[in-house]
Amino acid sequence: MTPFIILTIIIFLAALFGYVNVRFLKLPTTIGLMLITIVFSLAIFGISFYDDTLLDIEEYIITKLDFRTLLLDVMLSFLLFAGALHTNFEQLRVQRWPVIVFATLGVLASTFLVGTAVFYIIPLFGLQVSYIHCLLFGALISPTDPIAVLGILKQAGAPKKLETKIVGESLFNDGVGVVVFLTIFNIAASGGSEESTGFLHIMELFGAEVIGGISLGLAIGYITYLLMRSIDDYDTEVIITLATVMVGTALAQKLHFSAPLAMVTAGLLVGNDTVRQSTMSEMTETYVDKFWELIDILLNTVLFVLIGMEILVLTFDLEYIFAGLAAIPTVLICRYLSLLLPIEFFKNRLQFVPKTNLIMTWGGLRGGISIALCLGLTQDMERDLFLVMTYVIVIFSILVQGLTVGNLIKKTQNTQTVE
């Protein structure tokens, strides 16, 4: 089966499932596609007891596609640039300090809280996992998924100040989360050698990935600004933004910088209202926005179809499923605690909407990034166990939290209005 045939099948399924969702289920795209794909995969699994042809085809597609590489090295840059391009820069500038703290210290705190809690919870199910591997799980499950968050919040009706905090955090914390994950991964892979655990080595890795990524994004974004300002041709300017993402991602990977952070930074710079007014005509702005909206919709559709199909690679041990179910409230509680101090610190300086911590905890969805990072684990790092746990959390996050976060926002804001 050629790559073109595999891509054709995926796009066909995405179109079919998207049609079913819009025509019948009428759920948010992210939720509807994932739900339909999971049901589809389970149906194929059931049919396989009589005829395993469809199961073999789906398993072949999943094994041939390197989901981790596809998402982290390719799709994520496009999705984050598209999300950043349409983010309210002025609101983000006002909320920059809580967003930075949520995306850095919040991720670190959550990593250690989740890792420590899971270390003590897992033995209850007859499983033994080392502390460093539990920290790996904490690192991969702590970042909220900007792709899932952006898709849900568009229909949730969140106040702009709250939406900016959640979206801003989710745009930046995945880049930081990947760095934290890679740092702990290197420590675990090296057996805790002094070279890999030294403070200077860790700071060097963090600096290269985070600071390098943001600096590259600023440089790429500024070059894009100069090029677009010097011409007025919407066709060429759309292609320039596409080249920005592709060249920027390639450079970040070559220089070992964080490509996600680079693309978020470039997207925020190019999408800034001030930059738009000085570089884009009304026609160009319309075409650039519509082009990246289409890219965003297409890749989101493909991504959540692939997430649903990944269910076939899981090892369905009962202990693993129970551990995953126990991890759901654990992860939510740890996220709530990790946000508690930053929110208390900033709420007197910036106006926070009521129940910000509760909404950010419930609205902090997990998605493809956590699954992609988990797929990068080795077998001796408890890959099968953590993959099942991650998948259980992601399904709950998208289907349950995603479906109810809008009602939670409305309820908390209505309560405040009445008061």
Tab-separated table of C-alpha atoms in Angstrom, residues 175-381:
chain	number	residue	atom	x	y	z
A	175	GLY	CA	6.780	23.393	23.889
A	176	VAL	CA	7.902	23.656	27.505
A	177	GLY	CA	6.328	20.277	28.264
A	178	VAL	CA	8.246	18.616	25.435
A	179	VAL	CA	11.510	20.054	26.816
A	180	VAL	CA	10.697	18.804	30.327
A	181	PHE	CA	9.779	15.401	28.900
A	182	LEU	CA	12.999	15.145	26.858
A	183	THR	CA	15.096	16.146	29.875
A	184	ILE	CA	13.560	13.460	32.102
A	185	PHE	CA	13.683	10.984	29.181
A	186	ASN	CA	17.444	11.540	28.798
A	187	ILE	CA	17.957	11.075	32.536
A	188	ALA	CA	15.913	7.855	32.517
A	189	ALA	CA	17.645	6.536	29.386
A	190	SER	CA	21.115	7.206	30.808
A	191	GLY	CA	20.331	5.577	34.134
A	192	GLY	CA	20.731	8.870	35.971
A	193	SER	CA	24.366	9.488	35.014
A	194	GLU	CA	25.973	12.665	36.335
A	195	GLU	CA	26.415	14.049	32.817
A	196	SER	CA	22.675	13.904	32.066
A	197	THR	CA	21.446	15.083	35.483
A	198	GLY	CA	23.784	18.029	35.981
A	199	PHE	CA	22.106	21.403	36.493
A	200	LEU	CA	24.161	23.090	33.770
A	201	HIS	CA	23.345	20.347	31.265
A	202	ILE	CA	19.628	20.629	32.007
A	203	MET	CA	19.730	24.435	31.735
A	204	GLU	CA	21.648	24.184	28.471
A	205	LEU	CA	18.994	21.893	26.996
A	206	PHE	CA	16.184	24.103	28.291
A	207	GLY	CA	17.849	27.266	26.996
A	208	ALA	CA	18.558	25.832	23.561
A	209	GLU	CA	15.035	24.505	23.105
A	210	VAL	CA	12.946	27.275	24.650
A	211	ILE	CA	14.978	30.467	24.256
A	212	GLY	CA	16.331	29.319	20.900
A	213	GLY	CA	12.848	28.451	19.659
A	214	ILE	CA	11.348	31.794	20.696
A	215	SER	CA	14.303	33.720	19.224
A	216	LEU	CA	14.036	31.844	15.939
A	217	GLY	CA	10.299	32.518	15.848
A	218	LEU	CA	10.881	36.246	16.332
A	219	ALA	CA	13.478	36.284	13.545
A	220	ILE	CA	11.349	34.267	11.112
A	221	GLY	CA	8.267	36.306	11.960
A	222	TYR	CA	10.111	39.602	11.432
A	223	ILE	CA	11.464	38.466	8.054
A	224	THR	CA	7.933	37.451	7.073
A	225	TYR	CA	6.692	40.885	8.149
A	226	LEU	CA	9.325	42.650	6.013
A	227	LEU	CA	8.545	40.524	2.962
A	228	MET	CA	4.784	40.993	3.223
A	229	ARG	CA	5.087	44.721	3.861
A	230	SER	CA	7.096	45.232	0.661
A	231	ILE	CA	4.440	43.800	-1.700
A	232	ASP	CA	0.674	43.753	-2.173
A	233	ASP	CA	-0.223	40.422	-3.768
A	234	TYR	CA	-2.413	38.093	-1.724
A	235	ASP	CA	-1.393	34.933	-3.622
A	236	THR	CA	2.291	35.460	-2.925
A	237	GLU	CA	1.708	36.565	0.662
A	238	VAL	CA	-0.243	33.400	1.459
A	239	ILE	CA	2.656	31.356	0.065
A	240	ILE	CA	5.102	33.411	2.162
A	241	THR	CA	3.238	32.465	5.364
A	242	LEU	CA	3.297	28.805	4.303
A	243	ALA	CA	7.052	29.030	3.642
A	244	THR	CA	7.479	30.674	7.059
A	245	VAL	CA	6.118	27.594	8.821
A	246	MET	CA	7.974	25.054	6.695
A	247	VAL	CA	11.355	26.824	6.708
A	248	GLY	CA	11.036	27.766	10.368
A	249	THR	CA	10.227	24.185	11.363
A	250	ALA	CA	13.127	22.797	9.310
A	251	LEU	CA	15.569	25.305	10.822
A	252	ALA	CA	14.352	24.617	14.370
A	253	GLN	CA	14.818	20.889	13.910
A	254	LYS	CA	18.276	21.413	12.408
A	255	LEU	CA	19.367	23.725	15.231
A	256	HIS	CA	17.677	21.587	17.947
A	257	PHE	CA	15.359	24.421	18.929
A	258	SER	CA	11.697	24.035	19.863
A	259	ALA	CA	9.787	24.187	16.567
A	260	PRO	CA	6.389	24.537	18.335
A	261	LEU	CA	7.558	27.560	20.319
A	262	ALA	CA	9.137	29.065	17.201
A	263	MET	CA	5.892	28.757	15.251
A	264	VAL	CA	3.742	30.105	18.078
A	265	THR	CA	6.019	33.136	18.326
A	266	ALA	CA	6.054	33.701	14.559
A	267	GLY	CA	2.271	33.287	14.360
A	268	LEU	CA	1.665	35.803	17.152
A	269	LEU	CA	3.985	38.311	15.481
A	270	VAL	CA	2.486	37.946	11.990
A	271	GLY	CA	-1.071	37.898	13.354
A	272	ASN	CA	-0.611	40.967	15.549
A	273	ASP	CA	-3.193	43.652	14.636
A	274	THR	CA	-0.501	46.316	14.277
A	275	VAL	CA	1.517	44.144	11.907
A	276	ARG	CA	-1.610	43.183	9.951
A	277	GLN	CA	-2.532	46.827	9.385
A	278	SER	CA	0.917	47.705	8.039
A	279	THR	CA	1.522	44.587	5.918
A	280	MET	CA	-1.806	43.208	4.661
A	281	SER	CA	-4.494	44.704	2.493
A	282	GLU	CA	-8.075	43.733	3.302
A	283	MET	CA	-7.981	41.170	0.475
A	284	THR	CA	-4.675	39.677	1.680
A	285	GLU	CA	-5.887	39.472	5.274
A	286	THR	CA	-9.031	37.614	4.180
A	287	TYR	CA	-7.091	35.115	2.079
A	288	VAL	CA	-4.389	34.520	4.711
A	289	ASP	CA	-6.984	33.955	7.433
A	290	LYS	CA	-9.143	31.659	5.287
A	291	PHE	CA	-6.122	29.656	4.118
A	292	TRP	CA	-4.906	28.992	7.657
A	293	GLU	CA	-8.427	28.266	8.888
A	294	LEU	CA	-8.665	25.581	6.202
A	295	ILE	CA	-5.248	24.153	7.138
A	296	ASP	CA	-6.319	24.135	10.784
A	297	ILE	CA	-9.601	22.327	10.039
A	298	LEU	CA	-7.991	19.777	7.716
A	299	LEU	CA	-5.129	18.840	10.044
A	300	ASN	CA	-7.408	18.797	13.098
A	301	THR	CA	-9.739	16.421	11.277
A	302	VAL	CA	-6.908	14.087	10.276
A	303	LEU	CA	-5.328	14.265	13.742
A	304	PHE	CA	-8.395	13.192	15.697
A	305	VAL	CA	-9.189	10.427	13.237
A	306	LEU	CA	-5.651	9.106	13.816
A	307	ILE	CA	-6.039	9.415	17.596
A	308	GLY	CA	-9.206	7.334	17.396
A	309	MET	CA	-7.449	4.713	15.265
A	310	GLU	CA	-4.540	4.458	17.726
A	311	ILE	CA	-6.807	2.455	20.026
A	312	LEU	CA	-5.751	-0.636	18.060
A	313	VAL	CA	-2.148	-0.414	19.346
A	314	LEU	CA	-3.147	-0.574	23.013
A	315	THR	CA	-2.486	-3.520	25.315
A	316	PHE	CA	-5.812	-4.122	27.027
A	317	ASP	CA	-4.721	-5.427	30.433
A	318	LEU	CA	-7.370	-4.874	33.099
A	319	GLU	CA	-4.781	-3.511	35.541
A	320	TYR	CA	-3.667	-0.928	32.980
A	321	ILE	CA	-7.249	0.261	32.419
A	322	PHE	CA	-7.922	0.548	36.165
A	323	ALA	CA	-4.670	2.484	36.593
A	324	GLY	CA	-5.780	4.824	33.796
A	325	LEU	CA	-9.176	5.387	35.413
A	326	ALA	CA	-7.499	6.161	38.743
A	327	ALA	CA	-5.160	8.579	36.978
A	328	ILE	CA	-8.060	10.725	35.691
A	329	PRO	CA	-8.941	12.394	39.041
A	330	THR	CA	-5.257	12.358	39.986
A	331	VAL	CA	-4.253	14.415	36.948
A	332	LEU	CA	-7.174	16.834	37.443
A	333	ILE	CA	-6.369	17.401	41.124
A	334	CYS	CA	-2.666	17.905	40.358
A	335	ARG	CA	-3.494	20.432	37.641
A	336	TYR	CA	-5.764	22.315	40.037
A	337	LEU	CA	-2.981	22.441	42.633
A	338	SER	CA	-0.354	23.489	40.093
A	339	LEU	CA	-2.475	26.509	39.099
A	340	LEU	CA	-3.464	27.492	42.633
A	341	LEU	CA	-0.462	29.631	43.640
A	342	PRO	CA	-0.046	31.475	40.294
A	343	ILE	CA	-3.750	32.380	40.221
A	344	GLU	CA	-3.694	33.587	43.838
A	345	PHE	CA	-0.578	35.650	43.077
A	346	PHE	CA	-1.907	37.342	39.934
A	347	LYS	CA	-5.603	37.760	40.746
A	348	ASN	CA	-4.987	40.989	42.674
A	349	ARG	CA	-2.972	42.448	39.781
A	350	LEU	CA	-5.159	41.306	36.884
A	351	GLN	CA	-8.901	40.844	36.716
A	352	PHE	CA	-9.702	37.127	36.798
A	353	VAL	CA	-13.149	35.761	36.036
A	354	PRO	CA	-14.888	33.763	38.786
A	355	LYS	CA	-13.747	30.155	39.281
A	356	THR	CA	-10.758	30.624	36.958
A	357	ASN	CA	-8.885	27.725	38.550
A	358	LEU	CA	-11.831	25.346	38.216
A	359	ILE	CA	-12.471	26.285	34.578
A	360	MET	CA	-8.784	26.104	33.630
A	361	THR	CA	-8.526	22.699	35.293
A	362	TRP	CA	-11.592	21.277	33.551
A	363	GLY	CA	-10.819	23.099	30.299
A	364	GLY	CA	-7.191	21.931	30.214
A	365	LEU	CA	-7.759	19.124	27.717
A	366	ARG	CA	-5.236	16.431	26.823
A	367	GLY	CA	-4.910	15.168	23.269
A	368	GLY	CA	-2.527	14.106	20.542
A	369	ILE	CA	0.626	15.596	22.073
A	370	SER	CA	0.432	13.360	25.152
A	371	ILE	CA	-0.161	10.278	22.988
A	372	ALA	CA	2.683	11.220	20.644
A	373	LEU	CA	5.136	11.664	23.533
A	374	CYS	CA	4.019	8.383	25.081
A	375	LEU	CA	4.620	6.554	21.812
A	376	GLY	CA	8.247	7.716	22.035
A	377	LEU	CA	8.845	5.753	25.247
A	378	THR	CA	10.822	2.520	25.170
A	379	GLN	CA	9.423	-0.751	26.469
A	380	ASP	CA	11.552	-0.643	29.636
A	381	MET	CA	9.975	2.736	30.422
